[in-house]
PDB file of C-alpha atoms in Angstrom:
ATOM      1  CA  MET A 249     154.668 135.213  48.933  1.00 65.00           C
ATOM      2  CA  ILE A 250     151.613 136.561  47.176  1.00 76.00           C
ATOM      3  CA  LYS A 251     149.665 134.356  44.842  1.00 76.00           C
ATOM      4  CA  THR A 252     147.906 135.891  41.933  1.00 77.00           C
ATOM      5  CA  LEU A 253     144.290 135.069  41.294  1.00 70.00           C
ATOM      6  CA  THR A 254     143.455 133.482  38.056  1.00 73.00           C
ATOM      7  CA  PHE A 255     140.049 133.662  36.454  1.00 70.00           C
ATOM      8  CA  ARG A 256     138.514 130.325  35.587  1.00 72.00           C
ATOM      9  CA  PRO A 257     135.566 130.423  33.201  1.00 72.00           C
ATOM     10  CA  LEU A 258     132.385 128.749  34.466  1.00 70.00           C
ATOM     11  CA  SER A 259     131.482 125.434  32.989  1.00 75.00           C
ATOM     12  CA  PRO A 260     128.279 125.251  30.892  1.00 76.00           C
ATOM     13  CA  ALA A 261     126.736 122.807  33.416  1.00 77.00           C
ATOM     14  CA  SER A 262     127.270 125.261  36.279  1.00 78.00           C
ATOM     15  CA  VAL A 263     125.706 128.119  34.318  1.00 77.00           C
ATOM     16  CA  LEU A 264     122.740 125.965  33.330  1.00 80.00           C
ATOM     17  CA  ARG A 265     122.200 124.887  36.944  1.00 83.00           C
ATOM     18  CA  LYS A 266     122.155 128.523  38.130  1.00 83.00           C
ATOM     19  CA  ILE A 267     119.675 129.461  35.403  1.00 84.00           C
ATOM     20  CA  VAL A 268     117.375 126.562  36.325  1.00 84.00           C
ATOM     21  CA  ILE A 269     117.468 127.378  40.040  1.00 86.00           C
ATOM     22  CA  THR A 270     116.800 131.059  39.370  1.00 87.00           C
ATOM     23  CA  SER A 271     113.885 130.321  37.039  1.00 85.00           C
ATOM     24  CA  MET A 272     112.359 127.832  39.539  1.00 85.00           C
ATOM     25  CA  LEU A 273     112.550 130.390  42.340  1.00 84.00           C
ATOM     26  CA  SER A 274     111.025 133.045  40.076  1.00 80.00           C
ATOM     27  CA  ALA A 275     108.176 130.704  39.069  1.00 78.00           C
ATOM     28  CA  THR A 276     107.480 129.856  42.722  1.00 75.00           C
ATOM     29  CA  VAL A 277     107.267 133.518  43.672  1.00 72.00           C
ATOM     30  CA  ALA A 278     105.083 134.315  40.667  1.00 69.00           C
ATOM     31  CA  MET A 279     102.662 131.457  41.373  1.00 68.00           C
ATOM     32  CA  SER A 280     102.246 132.387  45.012  1.00 63.00           C
ATOM     33  CA  GLY A 281      99.699 134.952  43.865  1.00 58.00           C
ATOM     34  CA  CYS A 282      97.677 132.408  41.889  1.00 58.00           C
ATOM     35  CA  SER A 283      94.402 131.008  43.161  1.00 54.00           C
ATOM     36  CA  LEU A 284      95.752 127.461  43.129  1.00 59.00           C
ATOM     37  CA  LEU A 285      97.922 128.304  46.086  1.00 60.00           C
ATOM     38  CA  SER A 286      95.405 130.463  47.953  1.00 68.00           C
ATOM     39  CA  VAL A 287      94.605 130.059  51.618  1.00 76.00           C
ATOM     40  CA  TYR A 288      91.606 127.923  52.628  1.00 77.00           C
ATOM     41  CA  LYS A 289      88.819 130.119  54.019  1.00 79.00           C
ATOM     42  CA  ILE A 290      86.171 128.712  56.340  1.00 80.00           C
ATOM     43  CA  ASP A 291      82.448 129.246  55.889  1.00 76.00           C
ATOM     44  CA  LEU A 292      81.322 131.817  58.423  1.00 78.00           C
ATOM     45  CA  PRO A 293      77.732 131.375  59.628  1.00 78.00           C
ATOM     46  CA  GLN A 294      76.667 133.790  62.357  1.00 80.00           C
ATOM     47  CA  GLY A 295      73.441 133.471  64.269  1.00 81.00           C
ATOM     48  CA  THR A 296      70.749 130.839  64.005  1.00 80.00           C
ATOM     49  CA  ALA A 297      69.685 129.605  60.586  1.00 82.00           C
ATOM     50  CA  ILE A 298      65.883 129.425  60.692  1.00 83.00           C
ATOM     51  CA  THR A 299      63.518 128.445  57.903  1.00 84.00           C
ATOM     52  CA  GLN A 300      59.928 129.549  57.374  1.00 86.00           C
ATOM     53  CA  ALA A 301      58.791 126.022  58.236  1.00 87.00           C
ATOM     54  CA  GLN A 302      60.399 126.302  61.677  1.00 87.00           C
ATOM     55  CA  ALA A 303      58.990 129.788  62.235  1.00 87.00           C
ATOM     56  CA  GLN A 304      55.492 128.608  61.231  1.00 89.00           C
ATOM     57  CA  LYS A 305      55.531 126.315  64.297  1.00 90.00           C
ATOM     58  CA  LEU A 306      55.508 129.367  66.548  1.00 90.00           C
ATOM     59  CA  GLN A 307      52.151 130.526  67.815  1.00 90.00           C
ATOM     60  CA  VAL A 308      50.974 133.509  69.774  1.00 92.00           C
ATOM     61  CA  GLY A 309      50.560 132.428  73.401  1.00 91.00           C
ATOM     62  CA  MET A 310      53.615 130.119  73.578  1.00 92.00           C
ATOM     63  CA  ASN A 311      55.982 130.652  76.494  1.00 93.00           C
ATOM     64  CA  GLN A 312      59.687 131.394  76.240  1.00 92.00           C
ATOM     65  CA  ASN A 313      60.748 127.793  76.897  1.00 93.00           C
ATOM     66  CA  GLN A 314      58.628 126.564  73.986  1.00 93.00           C
ATOM     67  CA  VAL A 315      60.211 129.155  71.698  1.00 92.00           C
ATOM     68  CA  LEU A 316      63.674 128.072  72.857  1.00 91.00           C
ATOM     69  CA  TYR A 317      62.777 124.446  72.138  1.00 93.00           C
ATOM     70  CA  ILE A 318      61.629 125.212  68.582  1.00 90.00           C
ATOM     71  CA  LEU A 319      64.208 127.817  67.506  1.00 89.00           C
ATOM     72  CA  GLY A 320      67.082 127.626  69.960  1.00 88.00           C
ATOM     73  CA  SER A 321      68.743 130.605  71.608  1.00 88.00           C
ATOM     74  CA  PRO A 322      68.217 134.014  70.041  1.00 88.00           C
ATOM     75  CA  ALA A 323      71.147 135.967  68.669  1.00 84.00           C
ATOM     76  CA  ILE A 324      70.128 139.062  70.621  1.00 82.00           C
ATOM     77  CA  ARG A 325      68.480 139.341  74.022  1.00 85.00           C
ATOM     78  CA  ASP A 326      68.565 143.048  74.638  1.00 83.00           C
ATOM     79  CA  THR A 327      68.838 144.002  78.307  1.00 85.00           C
ATOM     80  CA  LEU A 328      67.074 147.288  77.594  1.00 88.00           C
ATOM     81  CA  GLU A 329      64.169 145.490  75.927  1.00 88.00           C
ATOM     82  CA  PRO A 330      63.890 142.056  77.605  1.00 87.00           C
ATOM     83  CA  LYS A 331      60.512 141.266  76.041  1.00 92.00           C
ATOM     84  CA  ARG A 332      62.020 141.093  72.542  1.00 92.00           C
ATOM     85  CA  TRP A 333      64.124 138.294  71.068  1.00 92.00           C
ATOM     86  CA  ASP A 334      65.940 138.743  67.756  1.00 90.00           C
ATOM     87  CA  TYR A 335      67.028 135.810  65.611  1.00 88.00           C
ATOM     88  CA  ILE A 336      69.520 137.131  63.066  1.00 84.00           C
ATOM     89  CA  TYR A 337      71.433 135.078  60.520  1.00 82.00           C
ATOM     90  CA  ASP A 338      74.371 136.099  58.340  1.00 81.00           C
ATOM     91  CA  TYR A 339      76.523 133.801  56.218  1.00 82.00           C
ATOM     92  CA  LYS A 340      79.790 134.424  54.406  1.00 83.00           C
ATOM     93  CA  ALA A 341      80.793 131.620  52.072  1.00 82.00           C
ATOM     94  CA  GLY A 342      84.378 130.457  52.375  1.00 81.00           C
ATOM     95  CA  THR A 343      86.204 128.059  50.104  1.00 80.00           C
ATOM     96  CA  GLU A 344      83.732 125.176  50.521  1.00 77.00           C
ATOM     97  CA  GLY A 345      80.645 127.391  50.308  1.00 75.00           C
ATOM     98  CA  SER A 346      81.943 129.011  47.134  1.00 77.00           C
ATOM     99  CA  ARG A 347      82.556 125.607  45.554  1.00 79.00           C
ATOM    100  CA  LYS A 348      78.979 124.541  46.365  1.00 81.00           C
ATOM    101  CA  GLY A 349      77.567 127.844  45.081  1.00 76.00           C
ATOM    102  CA  ILE A 350      76.006 128.890  48.408  1.00 78.00           C
ATOM    103  CA  ALA A 351      75.107 132.571  48.338  1.00 76.00           C
ATOM    104  CA  ASP A 352      76.122 134.987  51.076  1.00 74.00           C
ATOM    105  CA  VAL A 353      73.476 136.296  53.467  1.00 74.00           C
ATOM    106  CA  LYS A 354      74.421 139.840  54.425  1.00 75.00           C
ATOM    107  CA  ASN A 355      73.205 142.744  56.541  1.00 72.00           C
ATOM    108  CA  ALA A 356      70.841 140.641  58.671  1.00 66.00           C
ATOM    109  CA  SER A 357      68.457 140.092  55.774  1.00 72.00           C
ATOM    110  CA  GLN A 358      67.157 136.996  57.627  1.00 81.00           C
ATOM    111  CA  HIS A 359      65.768 138.574  60.790  1.00 84.00           C
ATOM    112  CA  LEU A 360      62.998 137.118  62.953  1.00 87.00           C
ATOM    113  CA  ILE A 361      61.692 139.164  65.886  1.00 90.00           C
ATOM    114  CA  ILE A 362      59.554 137.689  68.668  1.00 92.00           C
ATOM    115  CA  TYR A 363      57.800 139.916  71.208  1.00 94.00           C
ATOM    116  CA  PHE A 364      56.618 138.693  74.602  1.00 94.00           C
ATOM    117  CA  ASP A 365      54.062 140.142  77.015  1.00 93.00           C
ATOM    118  CA  ASN A 366      54.584 140.697  80.752  1.00 92.00           C
ATOM    119  CA  ASN A 367      53.811 137.025  81.489  1.00 92.00           C
ATOM    120  CA  GLY A 368      56.515 135.755  79.099  1.00 90.00           C
ATOM    121  CA  LEU A 369      54.069 134.604  76.403  1.00 94.00           C
ATOM    122  CA  VAL A 370      54.503 135.302  72.683  1.00 93.00           C
ATOM    123  CA  ASN A 371      52.610 138.438  71.798  1.00 93.00           C
ATOM    124  CA  ARG A 372      53.718 139.136  68.223  1.00 90.00           C
ATOM    125  CA  ILE A 373      56.023 137.610  65.564  1.00 91.00           C
ATOM    126  CA  GLU A 374      57.676 139.645  62.800  1.00 89.00           C
ATOM    127  CA  GLY A 375      59.970 138.806  59.903  1.00 84.00           C
ATOM    128  CA  ILE A 376      58.814 135.320  58.867  1.00 84.00           C
ATOM    129  CA  GLU A 377      58.753 136.477  55.242  1.00 82.00           C
ATOM    130  CA  SER A 378      62.494 137.308  55.380  1.00 77.00           C
ATOM    131  CA  LEU A 379      63.393 133.668  56.118  1.00 80.00           C
ATOM    132  CA  PRO A 380      64.160 131.081  53.424  1.00 80.00           C
ATOM    133  CA  ALA A 381      61.413 128.575  52.599  1.00 79.00           C
ATOM    134  CA  SER A 382      63.600 125.556  53.349  1.00 69.00           C
TER     135      SER A 382
END
């Protein structure tokens, strides 16, 4: 015995529920591109942040241990030029840095170079003017 299918019209409540669900899904997809739902980005400091006040403490004639004590480890100790230490600082503001209005530091614009003689004493210092005052 074969039963025939009968068409039952949808109730207004069922139609309304489908419209609401569809519109909520559409709104969720549309808002996923908004900044309110963006991913948190971390601040990205690279290198050693050095101020002019710290660099002013350096003096010609200091040894390498004294420089390490004042400034910390250099970003670059080149094996081909061991008598030169480079302190480079770059900063890319993430979510928190952008909220605080901290500017990016790009392309190694803060670059301090310290040269040593054969005895490991500071011979010359370059780049103090590229560092921030405080």
